[in-house]
Structure formats: C-alpha cells, structure tokens
Coordinates of C-alpha atoms in Angstrom, one line a residue:
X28 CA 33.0 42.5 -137.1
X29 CA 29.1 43.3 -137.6
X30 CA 27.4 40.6 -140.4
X31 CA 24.5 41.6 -142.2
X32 CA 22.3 38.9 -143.3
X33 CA 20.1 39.5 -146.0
X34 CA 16.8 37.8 -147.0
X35 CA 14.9 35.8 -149.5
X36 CA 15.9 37.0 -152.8
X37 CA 18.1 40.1 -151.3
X38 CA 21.5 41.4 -151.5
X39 CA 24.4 43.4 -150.4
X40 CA 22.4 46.1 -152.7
X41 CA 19.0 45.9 -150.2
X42 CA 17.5 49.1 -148.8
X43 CA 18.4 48.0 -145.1
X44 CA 22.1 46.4 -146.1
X45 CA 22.8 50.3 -147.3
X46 CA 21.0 52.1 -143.8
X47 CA 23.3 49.6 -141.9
X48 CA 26.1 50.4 -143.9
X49 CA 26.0 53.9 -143.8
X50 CA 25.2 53.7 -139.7
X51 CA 27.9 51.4 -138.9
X52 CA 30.5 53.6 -140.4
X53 CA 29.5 57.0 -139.1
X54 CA 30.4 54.9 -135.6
X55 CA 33.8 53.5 -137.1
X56 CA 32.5 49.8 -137.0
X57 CA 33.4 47.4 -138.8
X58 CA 30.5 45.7 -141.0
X59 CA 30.2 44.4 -143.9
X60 CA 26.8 43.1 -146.0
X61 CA 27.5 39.9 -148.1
X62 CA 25.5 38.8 -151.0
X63 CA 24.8 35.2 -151.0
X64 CA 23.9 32.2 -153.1
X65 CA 20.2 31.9 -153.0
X66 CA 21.1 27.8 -152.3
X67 CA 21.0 27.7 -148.1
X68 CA 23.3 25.1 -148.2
X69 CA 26.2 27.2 -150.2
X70 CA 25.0 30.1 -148.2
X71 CA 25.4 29.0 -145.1
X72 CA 29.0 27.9 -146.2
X73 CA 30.3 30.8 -147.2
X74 CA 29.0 32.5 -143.9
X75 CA 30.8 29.9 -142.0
X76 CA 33.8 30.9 -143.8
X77 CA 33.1 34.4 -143.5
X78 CA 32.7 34.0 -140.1
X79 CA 35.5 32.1 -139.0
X80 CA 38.1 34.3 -141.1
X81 CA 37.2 37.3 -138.6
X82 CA 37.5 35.1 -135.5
X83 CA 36.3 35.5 -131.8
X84 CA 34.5 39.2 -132.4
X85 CA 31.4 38.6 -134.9
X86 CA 27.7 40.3 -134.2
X87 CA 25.3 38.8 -136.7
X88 CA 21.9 41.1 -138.0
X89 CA 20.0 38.7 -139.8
X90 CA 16.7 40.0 -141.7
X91 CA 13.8 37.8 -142.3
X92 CA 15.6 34.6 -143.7
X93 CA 18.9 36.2 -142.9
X94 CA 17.2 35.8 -139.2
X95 CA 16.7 32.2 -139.5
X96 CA 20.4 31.6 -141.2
X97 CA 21.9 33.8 -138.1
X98 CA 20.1 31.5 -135.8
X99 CA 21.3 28.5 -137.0
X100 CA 25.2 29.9 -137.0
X101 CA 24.6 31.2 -133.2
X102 CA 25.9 28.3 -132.1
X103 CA 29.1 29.2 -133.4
X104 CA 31.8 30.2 -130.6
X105 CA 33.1 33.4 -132.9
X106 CA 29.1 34.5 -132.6
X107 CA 28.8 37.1 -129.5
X108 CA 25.9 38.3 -130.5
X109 CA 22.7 38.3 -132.8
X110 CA 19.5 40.6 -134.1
X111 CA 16.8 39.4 -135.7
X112 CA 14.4 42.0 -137.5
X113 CA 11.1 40.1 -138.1
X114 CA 12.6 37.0 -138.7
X115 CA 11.3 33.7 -140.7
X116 CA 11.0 31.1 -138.2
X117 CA 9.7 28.2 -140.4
X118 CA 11.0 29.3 -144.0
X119 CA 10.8 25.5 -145.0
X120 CA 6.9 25.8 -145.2
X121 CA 6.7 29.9 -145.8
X122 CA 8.9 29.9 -149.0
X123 CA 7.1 26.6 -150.5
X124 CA 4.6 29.5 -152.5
X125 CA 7.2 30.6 -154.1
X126 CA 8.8 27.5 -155.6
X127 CA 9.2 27.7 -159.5
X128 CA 10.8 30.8 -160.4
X129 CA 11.8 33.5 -157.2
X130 CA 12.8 36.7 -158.1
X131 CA 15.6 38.5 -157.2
X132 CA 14.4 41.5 -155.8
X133 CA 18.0 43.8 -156.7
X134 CA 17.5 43.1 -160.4
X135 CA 14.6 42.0 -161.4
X136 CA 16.1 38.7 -162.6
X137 CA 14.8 35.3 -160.8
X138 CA 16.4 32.1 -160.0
X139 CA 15.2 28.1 -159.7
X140 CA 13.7 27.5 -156.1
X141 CA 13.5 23.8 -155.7
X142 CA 11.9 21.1 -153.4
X143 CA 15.9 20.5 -152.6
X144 CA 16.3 24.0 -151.3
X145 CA 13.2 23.7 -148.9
X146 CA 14.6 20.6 -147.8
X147 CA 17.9 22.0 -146.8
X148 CA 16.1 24.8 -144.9
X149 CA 14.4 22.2 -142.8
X150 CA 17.6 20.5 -142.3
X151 CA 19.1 24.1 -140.4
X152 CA 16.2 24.1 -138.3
X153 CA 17.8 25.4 -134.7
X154 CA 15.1 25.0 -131.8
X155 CA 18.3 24.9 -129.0
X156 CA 20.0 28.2 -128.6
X157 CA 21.1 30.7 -126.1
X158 CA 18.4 32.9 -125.7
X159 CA 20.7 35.5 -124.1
X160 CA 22.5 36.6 -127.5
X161 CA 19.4 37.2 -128.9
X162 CA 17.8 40.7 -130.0
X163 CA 14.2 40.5 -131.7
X164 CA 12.5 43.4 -133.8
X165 CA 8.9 42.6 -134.8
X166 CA 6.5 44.4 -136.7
X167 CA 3.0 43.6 -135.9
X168 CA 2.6 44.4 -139.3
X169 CA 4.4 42.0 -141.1
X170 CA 2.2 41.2 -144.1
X171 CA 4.6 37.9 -145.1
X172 CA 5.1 36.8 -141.6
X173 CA 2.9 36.3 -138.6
X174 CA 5.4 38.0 -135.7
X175 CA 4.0 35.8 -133.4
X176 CA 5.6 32.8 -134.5
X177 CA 9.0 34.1 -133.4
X178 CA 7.5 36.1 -130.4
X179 CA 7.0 32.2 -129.2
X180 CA 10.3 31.2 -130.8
X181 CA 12.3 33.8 -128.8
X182 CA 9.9 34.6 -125.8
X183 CA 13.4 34.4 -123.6
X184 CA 14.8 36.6 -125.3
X185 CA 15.2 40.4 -125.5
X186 CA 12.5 41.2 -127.7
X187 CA 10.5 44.7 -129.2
X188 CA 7.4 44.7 -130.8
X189 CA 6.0 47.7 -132.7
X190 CA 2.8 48.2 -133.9
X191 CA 2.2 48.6 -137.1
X192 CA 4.8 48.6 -139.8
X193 CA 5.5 45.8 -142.4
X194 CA 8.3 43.3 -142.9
X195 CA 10.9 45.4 -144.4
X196 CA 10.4 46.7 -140.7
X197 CA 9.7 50.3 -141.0
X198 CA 11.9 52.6 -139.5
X199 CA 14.9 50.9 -138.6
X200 CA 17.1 53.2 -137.7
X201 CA 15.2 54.0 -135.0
X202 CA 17.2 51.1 -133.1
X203 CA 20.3 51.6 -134.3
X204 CA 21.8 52.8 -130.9
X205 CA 19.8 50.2 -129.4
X206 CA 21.5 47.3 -131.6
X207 CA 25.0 49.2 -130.8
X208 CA 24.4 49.1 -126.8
X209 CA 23.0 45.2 -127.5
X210 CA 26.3 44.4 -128.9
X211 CA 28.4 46.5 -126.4
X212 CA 30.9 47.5 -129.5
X213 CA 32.4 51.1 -129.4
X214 CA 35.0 51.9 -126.5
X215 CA 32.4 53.1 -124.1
X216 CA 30.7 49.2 -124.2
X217 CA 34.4 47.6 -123.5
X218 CA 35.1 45.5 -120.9
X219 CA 38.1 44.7 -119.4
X220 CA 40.2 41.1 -120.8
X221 CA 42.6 41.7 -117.4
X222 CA 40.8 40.4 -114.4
X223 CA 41.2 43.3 -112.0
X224 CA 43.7 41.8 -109.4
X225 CA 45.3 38.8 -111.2
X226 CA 46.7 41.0 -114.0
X227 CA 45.8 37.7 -116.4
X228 CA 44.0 38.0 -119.8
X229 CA 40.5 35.7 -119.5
X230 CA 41.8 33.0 -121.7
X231 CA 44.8 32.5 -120.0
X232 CA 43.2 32.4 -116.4
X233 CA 40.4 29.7 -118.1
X234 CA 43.9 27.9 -119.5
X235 CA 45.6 27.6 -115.9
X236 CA 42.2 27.0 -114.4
X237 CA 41.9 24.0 -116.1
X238 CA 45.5 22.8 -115.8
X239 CA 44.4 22.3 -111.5
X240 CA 44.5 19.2 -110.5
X241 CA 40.9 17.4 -110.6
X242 CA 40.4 17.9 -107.0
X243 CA 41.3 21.4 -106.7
X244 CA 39.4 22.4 -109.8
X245 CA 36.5 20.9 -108.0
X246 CA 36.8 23.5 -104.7
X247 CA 37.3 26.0 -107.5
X248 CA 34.0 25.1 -109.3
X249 CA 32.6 24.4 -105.8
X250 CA 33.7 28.2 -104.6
X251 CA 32.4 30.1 -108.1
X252 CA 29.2 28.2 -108.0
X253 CA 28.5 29.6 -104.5
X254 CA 29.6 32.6 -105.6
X255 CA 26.8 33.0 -108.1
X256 CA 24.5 31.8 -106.0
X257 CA 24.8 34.3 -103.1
X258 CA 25.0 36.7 -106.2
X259 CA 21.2 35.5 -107.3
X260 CA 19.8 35.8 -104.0
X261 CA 21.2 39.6 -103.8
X262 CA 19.4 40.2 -107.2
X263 CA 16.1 38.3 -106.2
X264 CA 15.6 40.4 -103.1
X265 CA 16.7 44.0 -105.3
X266 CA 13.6 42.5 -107.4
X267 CA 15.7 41.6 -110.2
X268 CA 13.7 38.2 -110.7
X269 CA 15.1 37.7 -114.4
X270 CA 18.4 37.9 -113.5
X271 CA 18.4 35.8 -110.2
X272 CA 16.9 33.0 -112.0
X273 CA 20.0 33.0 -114.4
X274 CA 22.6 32.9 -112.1
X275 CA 21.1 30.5 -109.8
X276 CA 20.6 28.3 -113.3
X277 CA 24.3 29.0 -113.7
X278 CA 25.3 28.0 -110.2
X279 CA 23.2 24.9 -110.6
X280 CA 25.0 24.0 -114.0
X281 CA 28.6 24.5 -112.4
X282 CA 27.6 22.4 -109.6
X283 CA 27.2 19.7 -112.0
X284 CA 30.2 20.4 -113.7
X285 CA 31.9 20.2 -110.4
X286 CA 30.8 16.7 -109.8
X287 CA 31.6 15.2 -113.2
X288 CA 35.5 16.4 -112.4
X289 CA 35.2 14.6 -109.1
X290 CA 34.6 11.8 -110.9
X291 CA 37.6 12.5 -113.4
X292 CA 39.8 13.3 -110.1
X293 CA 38.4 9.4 -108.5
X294 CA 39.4 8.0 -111.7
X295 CA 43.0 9.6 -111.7
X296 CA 43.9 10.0 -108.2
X297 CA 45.9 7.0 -107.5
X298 CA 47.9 6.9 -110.7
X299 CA 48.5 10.5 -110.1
X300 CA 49.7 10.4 -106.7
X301 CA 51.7 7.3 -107.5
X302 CA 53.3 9.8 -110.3
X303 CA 54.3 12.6 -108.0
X304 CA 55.4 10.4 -105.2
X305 CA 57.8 8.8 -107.5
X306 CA 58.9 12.1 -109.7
X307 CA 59.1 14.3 -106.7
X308 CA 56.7 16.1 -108.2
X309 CA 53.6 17.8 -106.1
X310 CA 51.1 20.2 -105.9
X311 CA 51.7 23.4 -104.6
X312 CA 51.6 23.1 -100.9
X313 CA 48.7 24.1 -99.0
X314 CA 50.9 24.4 -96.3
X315 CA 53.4 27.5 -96.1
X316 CA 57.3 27.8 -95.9
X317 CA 58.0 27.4 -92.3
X318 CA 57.7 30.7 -90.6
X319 CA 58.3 32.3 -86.2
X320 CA 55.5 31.5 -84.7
X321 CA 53.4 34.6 -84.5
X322 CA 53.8 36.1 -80.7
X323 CA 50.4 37.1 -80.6
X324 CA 48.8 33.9 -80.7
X325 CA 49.9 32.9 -77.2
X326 CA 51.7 33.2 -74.3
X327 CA 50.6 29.7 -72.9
X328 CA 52.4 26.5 -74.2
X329 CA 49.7 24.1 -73.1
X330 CA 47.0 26.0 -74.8
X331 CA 48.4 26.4 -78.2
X332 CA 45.6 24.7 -79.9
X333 CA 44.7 22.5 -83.5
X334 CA 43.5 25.9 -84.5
X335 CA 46.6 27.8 -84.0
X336 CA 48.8 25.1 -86.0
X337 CA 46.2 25.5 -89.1
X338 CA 46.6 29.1 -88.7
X339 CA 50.6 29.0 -88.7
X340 CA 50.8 26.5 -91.6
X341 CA 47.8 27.8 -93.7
X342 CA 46.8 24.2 -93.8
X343 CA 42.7 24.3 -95.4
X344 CA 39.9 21.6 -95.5
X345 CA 38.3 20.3 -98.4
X346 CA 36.0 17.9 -97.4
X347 CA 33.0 18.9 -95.2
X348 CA 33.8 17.2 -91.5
X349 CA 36.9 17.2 -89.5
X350 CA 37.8 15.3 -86.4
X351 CA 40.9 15.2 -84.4
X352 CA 42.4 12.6 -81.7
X353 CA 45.2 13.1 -79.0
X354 CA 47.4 10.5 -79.5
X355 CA 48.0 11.2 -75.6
X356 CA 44.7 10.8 -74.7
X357 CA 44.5 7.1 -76.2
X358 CA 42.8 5.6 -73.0
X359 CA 41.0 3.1 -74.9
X360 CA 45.0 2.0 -76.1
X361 CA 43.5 2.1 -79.7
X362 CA 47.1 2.3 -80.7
X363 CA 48.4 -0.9 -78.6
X364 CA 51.3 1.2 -78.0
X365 CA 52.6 2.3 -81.5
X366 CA 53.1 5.3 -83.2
X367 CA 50.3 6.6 -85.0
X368 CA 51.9 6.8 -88.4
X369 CA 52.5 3.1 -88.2
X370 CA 49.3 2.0 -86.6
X371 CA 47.2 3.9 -89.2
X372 CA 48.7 3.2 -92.3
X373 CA 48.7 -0.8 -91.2
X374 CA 45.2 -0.6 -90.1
X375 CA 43.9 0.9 -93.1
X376 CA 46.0 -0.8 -95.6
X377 CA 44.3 -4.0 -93.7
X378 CA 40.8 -2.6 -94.9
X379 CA 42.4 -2.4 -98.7
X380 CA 42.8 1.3 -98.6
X381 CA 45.8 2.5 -100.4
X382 CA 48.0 4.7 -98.0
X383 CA 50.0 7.7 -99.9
X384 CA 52.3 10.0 -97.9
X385 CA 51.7 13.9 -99.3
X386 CA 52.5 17.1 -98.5
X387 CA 55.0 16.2 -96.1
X388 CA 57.0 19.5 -94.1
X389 CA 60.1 18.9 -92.3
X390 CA 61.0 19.8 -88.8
X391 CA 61.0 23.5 -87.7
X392 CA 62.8 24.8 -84.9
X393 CA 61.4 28.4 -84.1
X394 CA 62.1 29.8 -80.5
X395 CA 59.1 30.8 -78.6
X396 CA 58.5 33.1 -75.6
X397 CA 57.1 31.5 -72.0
X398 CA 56.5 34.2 -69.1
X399 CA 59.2 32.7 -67.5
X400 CA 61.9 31.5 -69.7
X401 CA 62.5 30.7 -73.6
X402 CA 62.2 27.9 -74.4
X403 CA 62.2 25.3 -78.1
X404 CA 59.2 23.7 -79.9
X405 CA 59.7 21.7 -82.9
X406 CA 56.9 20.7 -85.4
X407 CA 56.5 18.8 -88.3
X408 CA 53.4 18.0 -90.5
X409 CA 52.4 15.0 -92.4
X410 CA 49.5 14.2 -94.7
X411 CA 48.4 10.8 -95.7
X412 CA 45.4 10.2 -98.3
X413 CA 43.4 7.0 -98.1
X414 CA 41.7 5.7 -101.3
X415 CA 39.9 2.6 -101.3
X416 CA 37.3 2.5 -104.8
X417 CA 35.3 5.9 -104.7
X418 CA 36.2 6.7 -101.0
X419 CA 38.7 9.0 -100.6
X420 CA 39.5 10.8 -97.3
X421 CA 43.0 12.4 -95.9
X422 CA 44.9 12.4 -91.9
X423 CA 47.1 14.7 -91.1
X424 CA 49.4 13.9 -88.4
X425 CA 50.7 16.7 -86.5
X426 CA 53.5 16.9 -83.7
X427 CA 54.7 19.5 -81.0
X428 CA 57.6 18.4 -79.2
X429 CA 59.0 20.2 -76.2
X430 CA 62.2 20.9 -75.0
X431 CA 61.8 19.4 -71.9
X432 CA 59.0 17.4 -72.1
X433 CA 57.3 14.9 -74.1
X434 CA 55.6 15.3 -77.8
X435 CA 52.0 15.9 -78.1
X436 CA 50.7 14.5 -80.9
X437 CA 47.2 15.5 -83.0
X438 CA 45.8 13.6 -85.5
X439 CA 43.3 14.9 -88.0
X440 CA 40.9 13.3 -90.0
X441 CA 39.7 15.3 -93.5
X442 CA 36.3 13.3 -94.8
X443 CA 33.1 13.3 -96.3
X444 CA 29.6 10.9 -95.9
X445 CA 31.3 8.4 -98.0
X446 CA 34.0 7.6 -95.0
X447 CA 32.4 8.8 -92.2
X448 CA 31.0 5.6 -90.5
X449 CA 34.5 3.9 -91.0
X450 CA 36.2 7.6 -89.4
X451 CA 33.5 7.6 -86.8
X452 CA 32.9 4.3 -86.0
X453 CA 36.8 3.3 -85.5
X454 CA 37.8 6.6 -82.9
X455 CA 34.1 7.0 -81.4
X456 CA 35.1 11.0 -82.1
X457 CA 32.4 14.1 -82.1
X458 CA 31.8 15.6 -85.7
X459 CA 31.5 19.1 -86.3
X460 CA 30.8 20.4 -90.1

C-alpha cells in the first residue's frame, strides 16, 4: 500500500494527491491519499492506524509537512519505504508565521494554529533514521523552504535536486517511474520470500534461526558476518565505494551482535546442558550416524590419522585452536596410569571446572580392508565441555581399537585465548589456528 502524505493546510483533494492517484492506478497499485486533521498529534494517530491496518507492505510519499510526518513514522517496521518531495525539515519554527488563523488551501476555509500544535511538531522531531529508505526530491526553487536544510538532513540518502521549480515541486510526474523502481512494487521489482535452496519463507528461516542454541547462533552470526565482509571487499575493488562501506558497517554490526549472544550462551550454558543431560534431550549432532569407513581414505591402518576420523564423523571446530595428545605417547606419565576419561574429568573438576559429557556416539564396528587380510576397528567418540565462570572450552576423546592389538587413543582439545594457558601449559602441546 502506497500512503500519500499531504501538507500544511492540504488534502486528499491537492493537485499532487490527484497526479499520484491517477499514476498509481494506471500501474494497478494500491494507494490511497488521506485527509488529515490539521492537529499533528491526531494526525499522526490516524496514520499510525492507517498504517498498521495494511501491515508489513507500506511506501509512504510525504510532501512538505507530509515529508516531516513520513519521517517520523519511518521507524515503523510496516514502513519499507519513503519519498520526500521538498520536505519541511524544522516545521516547528517555519509554520510559527502562520499561527492565528491557517487556511485551508482545498476550500478556502481556515482553522486555529496554536503555540500547542508547534509544540507537538517539535516533539516528532526524528534526527535518527535509516537513511537507506529514503528518496528526496528538491526544488532549488522552493520559495517556502530553503532545500538545503534537508539536502543536509538527508545527505545519506538517495537524493535529486532540480533547478529551478517551486515547492509544489514542478513537474512531478517526471519521477513517477523513478519513485516506482525506488519502492521495487510491480511484479518485475519482486523478490523472492523462498530462499533459493532452503525452500523456507524469510520469516520462518529468521524464526528457526533464532530458536539455535546461543552458541550455535553465534558461529551463525560469526559465518554471515564474514560473509558480508568478503562481500564489501568484492564491491570496494569493482569501485562500488558506497556500497562496500555498508556492508562492511553491517558486518561490523553483526559482529557485535554475535558477541552479545555469547554472552547470553555463558549465562545459560550450564543450566542448559544440565537440562539436556537430564531430559535426554540434545542438540543435533555434529557428528553423523555411523557409517563404512570410506575405502578411499586408506589402505594403511597405522596411518589413518585425527583428520580422517573428523572427516568420517563430520565432527567441526568452533573455537579457534585445536590440539591433540596420544594417550600412547604419555612419556611424561601425565596420566599416572589411568584412563584419560577419568584423569581429565578429576583433574579439571579439581580446578572447579564443571565436567558435562555431550555428544556421546556409541561403538561402531565397520570391517576394513588391509593389503593382506580383513581385519575389525571399532570406534567410539566422546565429548566433554569444561565451564569454569566465562571459560568455556570442550575434549573430545577419541578411540581406535584393533582386533589384534591394543587401542590408540586421541584426545582433542577445542579452545580459545580464554583457556589456552591452562590447555597449553598442562600438555606442553604445539598450537595451530
């Protein structure tokens, strides 16, 4: 739905309220050109109302004091776009000449313009909006309005200046296709709601977007904010400066965003996992159903390496450095001789971590080809989070057993700067980001 916002002492009747009209229908769009109580305050009421009735679609055209209410109801989530044609920027100080009686331009009647009514306009003042859903048409020869108060006002925004003209803005319809392709209304402007891929509508991606756990929706915010940044630096060097600076501005913000829900996730981790332990109840695994090991990964037992187990259980990092221990290889006897499940979760528990057992696979039992004879692996997978205050970091215990021989056993440490002198320090292990 297309508003048209008339100005001081105008109506639905108005000479640009009828061009509009006329436009708008040729195109099959919906519009519609309200008159309004010369009070802001009801005014602005009853285009609230308005507004809200039509829901999620509105494009606002707001002319001279029309252009300073549409600015002030930008803000409003139903509002996709707006157009300002030479708008009043400071109508709290421009329409003080006319207080007494204003006339109504329509009918030649008038009305009662108070000191009130100029204090309500003040009140609606809106210096903080998106720039982006802005259109401005300005008339250099506005004889009521200097255009170069709103060129300052809306200098980030899309904005036309003409020579010449007045502030009834001559010629108009001059910019009717241009307002059209502003708004992107018609068929040809549509963009897909289906994300191409997911087959789900926007606002029921957002919805299960946001119903992630805290630490996932992180990665997620963590991955869309790199995303846009790569995205700016592909515009920057195609010259498109404008446009790089916006989506580096909106990596930025997301980046932030991202670390207020790490906070959230630190403040509901342990109650959470406490939860899920005890309901049975867990995320979805990062770790896949248990599947043959892939024969062309290869044909040596003794080399089938930490990568190859991530890459048969799909297992992926979230936290920037990764270490990982032979339990074999314990010359030091770090262990004093027990098993590494047992030793850890003592030893850290002894530092006042809080030990949770997650994503836990069972035993697998695929057959496996040697050059000289078949011959049985089994694996299984454990992971362990540690949380101790704001440090968070996660093990995985990993184990190969063979047939004939004994296990081998891997241990893998998931953490960030927060834990890596306590990681570091305790298994005197090489980091690698």
């Amino acid at each position: 739905m297309i508003i048209y916002i008339h100005g001081f002492g105008g109506s639905s009747k108005g000479s640009k309220a009828e061009v509009f009209r006329k436009y708008f229908k040729s195109v099959d769009e919906d519009f519609i050109a309200p008159s309004l109580p010369y009070n802001p305050k009801l005014a602005i009421e009853t285009l609230k109302e308005l507004i809200k009735s039509y829901k999620n679609e509105v494009y606002l055209i707001g002319s001279s004091l029309g252009g300073y209410y549409a600015s002030h109801l930008s803000d409003m989530y139903e509002v996709k776009k707006v157009v300002l044609i030479n708008p009043a920027t400071k109508p709290y100080e421009t329409l003080k000449r006319v207080l007494g009686y204003a006339p109504n331009f329509y009918d030649n009647t008038t009305f009662s313009w108070e000191d009130k009514h100029i204090k309500i306009l003040e009140e609606l003042k809106n210096d903080k909006f998106d720039n982006s859903k802005f259109m401005v048409l300005l008339q250099k020869g506005d004889e009521l309005l200097d255009y170069k108060d709103a060129l300052k006002k809306y200098n980030s925004s899309k904005v036309i200046v003409e020579d010449g003209g007045n502030h009834s803005f001559e010629n108009i319809q001059n910019h009717f296709e241009g307002i059209r392709e502003f708004f992107a209304i018609g068929e040809q402007f549509k963009h897909t709601q289906i994300l191409k891929g997911v087959g789900l509508s926007n606002d029921t991606l957002a919805y299960n977007l946001a119903n992630l756990y805290y630490d996932d929706l992180a990665e997620f915010l963590h991955n869309f904010a790199r995303k846009l940044s790569l995205d700016s630096y592909a515009d920057r060097a195609r010259g498109r400066i404008k446009l790089a600076n916006s989506l580096q501005k909106a990596s930025e913000s997301i980046v932030e965003a991202k670390k207020h829900i790490e906070q959230a996730w630190q403040i509901c981790a342990i109650p959470t996992i406490k939860w899920m332990e005890k309901n049975g109840y867990n995320k979805t695994p990062t770790i896949t159903i248990p599947q043959e090991i892939p024969k062309n990964i290869t044909n040596n037992r003794y080399n089938f390496s930490f990568k190859d187990i991530r890459f048969l259980y799909d297992t992926t990092d979230v936290l920037p450095y990764r270490l990982e221990y032979n339990y074999l290889l314990d010359k030091n006897n770090i262990f004093k001789g027990k098993s590494e499940e047992i030793f850890l979760k003592e030893y850290y528990q002894s530092l006042g971590f809080k030990i949770f057992e997650n994503h836990i696979k069972p035993i697998m039992r695929p057959e496996y080809p040697d050059e000289d004879r078949n011959y049985l692996r089994f694996y299984y997978l454990k992971r362990f989070i540690a949380i101790k205050n704001n440090v968070v970091f996660y093990y995985d215990i990993e184990g190969i057993f063979f047939e004939d021989e004994d296990k081998h056993s891997f241990i893998v440490f998931h953490y960030d700067n927060a834990s890596r002198e306590l990681i570091e320090k305790d298994f005197r292990l090489n980091t690698s980001n």
